[in-house]
DNA sequence: ATGTTCTGTGGAATCGTTTACATGGCCGAT
DNA sequence: ATCGGCCATGTAAACGATTCCACAGAACAT
């Protein structure tokens, strides 16, 4: 593969001059510029990004460590991250942690070794020493979706507080009183927070949230299935199951179907995260939608600000309730939930 | 960040020696080895992958240029690729082409500039000059899922021939005669091939495939919707629509639902690619499943063989028909009650 | 004692860039 | 005419690793 030296020889100039036209440095005459460009063309020369990175100490690459690529929420996030990064002149390397802290560490280490310019992370746990060290060492980092309390980094996420409240109101309005929830890992902020807010919202309607109605999941389909089976085995099963992510909702649907039961007649189902398929499931699923694309873009902007020395902005965007049919039909649509406005 | 020089100084040896212990070269005494390792530990030293790559001309990185990350088929492919690559000591950089040839070129160029060791590609078109040049220049490359005829590279893909034949037989057995297909882009092998095989299989049952029953799609949901609308507007609409990928099937479902029609009573639907959601749609969708994970793994093995100088293997694995309820019930299973809500 | 082989280590070149500094020619101001 | 400054270009030193080669000393054979 042709190097800058070959181009220099071909154009009859020094490598410094070639480098200058390539980085369009002002002080190079029009004549040599065209001569160099011709040589570049003739040899099909492309600068070696590895060498360039070594010299400049910049890779123009962002790392994105994601909790689970098979989760449509995260793939949409990844897509918007890549798009915004590309628009700003950066590439993205994605590391899929599969909800496993050890894999997450593997990817963080790998990305750090590659000297990425900055890291976008949605932690699967409370933060490994490795990640905390990286943050402390000054690696530009931004949390997206999930974050680690006590670590002083910009956070880009959505706030489900109002939407969850709306959901509980919706369920209450439909006559449901026994509400169960499938939680995510307690080590994640989203795992904890969604349960907390749900419990609090229920409290405002005078409803208790007994421990038996809290299923422990891990944001993967299989755990949603197991938790739902356990609910269905209860002497007094819940009337509604709220799965705190889309994959656990899928698992819950599996479990209900395996029993020969029907949604929402036998048991109602609601989820967190909206995805295109939820419109087409049987029945369409009531869910809380996050502004996923906007989240990804905001996260990239914050990270690039950090990298390029501008003050980064933490961003919190509201999630909103999307009512479909999986929790039952309103009697006559007496009071529309406020989120539909 | 600490470099190899710092480690050398700390351990009181030369950089050459440090490098040797790091790459566990045999000729280094036990004493110095432990001394160096201690220094590494003390400084939290990590080798700079960029510098290493420049020197060794290897990045231990594979590029994967994928047609569409939002397509669950490709995300599953990407996941298996990453897993197998990791097992073999490689990282993967994913480039999402979004079914756009220009973006595909952007990513290929970017990956080449980064001097990846090899490229896995599922081309969105007939092959840009860039890609053909790269192949001709000897860049290790393997086609996965789709390929470009006339380019002499290993191909890892699945063969839907038998499965499509089975599908037509299934439809015929159910009494359907007017079958329509939503094709993928003619520039892709999978786009062309699925139509060809479908037409041929229909021929064997004495059925014609009129042009009006061939919708032109682009493997994205929206095109599936439009093609289906056109079918439904026909004086004599088809009895079955076969969408040649999962996203166009989603679009078709949208179109049918928008008309207030029902699957399979008013019109039947079949798809290519199986994904978890197809079990939960209303109704569950009859589809042709590819061994996606195995495809990804085989592709990585072929590519790594190529990179490391072993003879690579092209692989073709059979797809298989998965019958669900979206094409109607078999007569032998007389009207199992449809769960209508 | 001398020569040979081996072992562990260091010196220095190298990979392909960027960039600080030096240089030489030309121009305008004095 | 002389000088200072600018413009276009070249020289060479980095960046952080790997690796060829040289070399000192030990071990061994004669």
PDB file of N, CA and C in Angstrom, chain B residues 7 20 39 46 51 62 89 102 141 153 179-181 184 186 189 200 206-207 224 240 273 279 283 287 300 306 318 336:
ATOM      1  N   UNK B   7       7.874   2.272  31.880  1.00  0.00           N
ATOM      2  CA  UNK B   7       7.997   0.961  32.498  1.00  0.00           C
ATOM      3  C   UNK B   7       9.459   0.545  32.538  1.00  0.00           C
ATOM      4  N   UNK B  20       9.820  -7.555  25.343  1.00  0.00           N
ATOM      5  CA  UNK B  20       9.954  -9.012  25.329  1.00  0.00           C
ATOM      6  C   UNK B  20       9.090  -9.672  26.386  1.00  0.00           C
ATOM      7  N   UNK B  39       6.666  -3.451  37.593  1.00  0.00           N
ATOM      8  CA  UNK B  39       6.632  -2.070  37.111  1.00  0.00           C
ATOM      9  C   UNK B  39       5.347  -1.807  36.338  1.00  0.00           C
ATOM     10  N   UNK B  46      -0.653   0.003  30.103  1.00  0.00           N
ATOM     11  CA  UNK B  46      -1.343  -0.793  29.077  1.00  0.00           C
ATOM     12  C   UNK B  46      -0.698  -0.447  27.743  1.00  0.00           C
ATOM     13  N   UNK B  51       0.225   2.220  18.445  1.00  0.00           N
ATOM     14  CA  UNK B  51       1.647   2.108  18.147  1.00  0.00           C
ATOM     15  C   UNK B  51       1.982   0.675  17.734  1.00  0.00           C
ATOM     16  N   UNK B  62     -11.494  -6.796  12.814  1.00  0.00           N
ATOM     17  CA  UNK B  62     -12.256  -7.148  11.618  1.00  0.00           C
ATOM     18  C   UNK B  62     -13.283  -6.051  11.366  1.00  0.00           C
ATOM     19  N   UNK B  89      -9.703 -13.888  19.185  1.00  0.00           N
ATOM     20  CA  UNK B  89      -8.731 -12.840  19.474  1.00  0.00           C
ATOM     21  C   UNK B  89      -8.838 -11.605  18.607  1.00  0.00           C
ATOM     22  N   UNK B 102     -23.825   4.622  -0.846  1.00  0.00           N
ATOM     23  CA  UNK B 102     -22.840   5.654  -0.517  1.00  0.00           C
ATOM     24  C   UNK B 102     -22.320   5.485   0.907  1.00  0.00           C
ATOM     25  N   UNK B 141     -11.189 -10.577   2.448  1.00  0.00           N
ATOM     26  CA  UNK B 141     -12.613 -10.239   2.479  1.00  0.00           C
ATOM     27  C   UNK B 141     -13.452 -11.500   2.361  1.00  0.00           C
ATOM     28  N   UNK B 153     -14.399 -14.396  -4.043  1.00  0.00           N
ATOM     29  CA  UNK B 153     -14.170 -14.349  -2.608  1.00  0.00           C
ATOM     30  C   UNK B 153     -15.015 -15.429  -1.947  1.00  0.00           C
ATOM     31  N   UNK B 179     -50.494 -15.916  -5.578  1.00  0.00           N
ATOM     32  CA  UNK B 179     -49.426 -15.583  -4.646  1.00  0.00           C
ATOM     33  C   UNK B 179     -48.636 -14.366  -5.130  1.00  0.00           C
ATOM     34  N   UNK B 180     -48.418 -13.434  -4.234  1.00  0.00           N
ATOM     35  CA  UNK B 180     -47.627 -12.253  -4.584  1.00  0.00           C
ATOM     36  C   UNK B 180     -46.348 -12.229  -3.754  1.00  0.00           C
ATOM     37  N   UNK B 181     -45.365 -11.507  -4.261  1.00  0.00           N
ATOM     38  CA  UNK B 181     -44.088 -11.440  -3.550  1.00  0.00           C
ATOM     39  C   UNK B 181     -43.613  -9.993  -3.473  1.00  0.00           C
ATOM     40  N   UNK B 184     -36.687  -7.837  -2.772  1.00  0.00           N
ATOM     41  CA  UNK B 184     -35.669  -6.900  -2.321  1.00  0.00           C
ATOM     42  C   UNK B 184     -35.022  -6.255  -3.532  1.00  0.00           C
ATOM     43  N   UNK B 186     -33.004  -5.383  -6.692  1.00  0.00           N
ATOM     44  CA  UNK B 186     -32.474  -6.289  -7.714  1.00  0.00           C
ATOM     45  C   UNK B 186     -30.949  -6.289  -7.709  1.00  0.00           C
ATOM     46  N   UNK B 189     -28.027 -10.020  -4.296  1.00  0.00           N
ATOM     47  CA  UNK B 189     -28.269 -11.419  -4.661  1.00  0.00           C
ATOM     48  C   UNK B 189     -29.513 -11.962  -3.984  1.00  0.00           C
ATOM     49  N   UNK B 200     -40.019 -20.016  -9.800  1.00  0.00           N
ATOM     50  CA  UNK B 200     -39.775 -21.365 -10.289  1.00  0.00           C
ATOM     51  C   UNK B 200     -40.625 -22.393  -9.532  1.00  0.00           C
ATOM     52  N   UNK B 206     -47.745 -25.176 -11.484  1.00  0.00           N
ATOM     53  CA  UNK B 206     -48.582 -24.683 -12.578  1.00  0.00           C
ATOM     54  C   UNK B 206     -49.163 -23.303 -12.320  1.00  0.00           C
ATOM     55  N   UNK B 207     -48.533 -22.571 -11.406  1.00  0.00           N
ATOM     56  CA  UNK B 207     -49.043 -21.234 -11.107  1.00  0.00           C
ATOM     57  C   UNK B 207     -48.196 -20.172 -11.805  1.00  0.00           C
ATOM     58  N   UNK B 224     -42.387  -2.241   2.173  1.00  0.00           N
ATOM     59  CA  UNK B 224     -43.312  -3.366   2.307  1.00  0.00           C
ATOM     60  C   UNK B 224     -44.743  -2.864   2.402  1.00  0.00           C
ATOM     61  N   UNK B 240     -52.156 -14.266  -1.045  1.00  0.00           N
ATOM     62  CA  UNK B 240     -51.015 -14.363  -0.141  1.00  0.00           C
ATOM     63  C   UNK B 240     -49.965 -13.319  -0.533  1.00  0.00           C
ATOM     64  N   UNK B 273     -36.768 -14.729   7.012  1.00  0.00           N
ATOM     65  CA  UNK B 273     -36.067 -14.403   8.269  1.00  0.00           C
ATOM     66  C   UNK B 273     -37.015 -14.662   9.438  1.00  0.00           C
ATOM     67  N   UNK B 279     -43.395 -14.718  16.693  1.00  0.00           N
ATOM     68  CA  UNK B 279     -44.219 -15.631  17.479  1.00  0.00           C
ATOM     69  C   UNK B 279     -45.374 -14.874  18.119  1.00  0.00           C
ATOM     70  N   UNK B 283     -51.625 -12.494  13.450  1.00  0.00           N
ATOM     71  CA  UNK B 283     -51.276 -13.798  14.049  1.00  0.00           C
ATOM     72  C   UNK B 283     -49.777 -14.049  13.970  1.00  0.00           C
ATOM     73  N   UNK B 287     -42.797 -18.306   8.374  1.00  0.00           N
ATOM     74  CA  UNK B 287     -41.598 -17.671   7.844  1.00  0.00           C
ATOM     75  C   UNK B 287     -40.522 -18.678   7.475  1.00  0.00           C
ATOM     76  N   UNK B 300     -16.824 -15.547  10.137  1.00  0.00           N
ATOM     77  CA  UNK B 300     -15.625 -15.123  10.857  1.00  0.00           C
ATOM     78  C   UNK B 300     -14.518 -16.153  10.703  1.00  0.00           C
ATOM     79  N   UNK B 306      -8.438 -16.825   6.140  1.00  0.00           N
ATOM     80  CA  UNK B 306      -7.852 -16.058   5.046  1.00  0.00           C
ATOM     81  C   UNK B 306      -6.724 -15.167   5.568  1.00  0.00           C
ATOM     82  N   UNK B 318     -28.601 -24.559   4.823  1.00  0.00           N
ATOM     83  CA  UNK B 318     -29.995 -24.497   4.396  1.00  0.00           C
ATOM     84  C   UNK B 318     -30.874 -23.677   5.338  1.00  0.00           C
ATOM     85  N   UNK B 336     -58.996 -24.243  14.487  1.00  0.00           N
ATOM     86  CA  UNK B 336     -58.607 -23.954  15.873  1.00  0.00           C
ATOM     87  C   UNK B 336     -59.051 -22.526  16.156  1.00  0.00           C
TER      88      UNK B 336
END
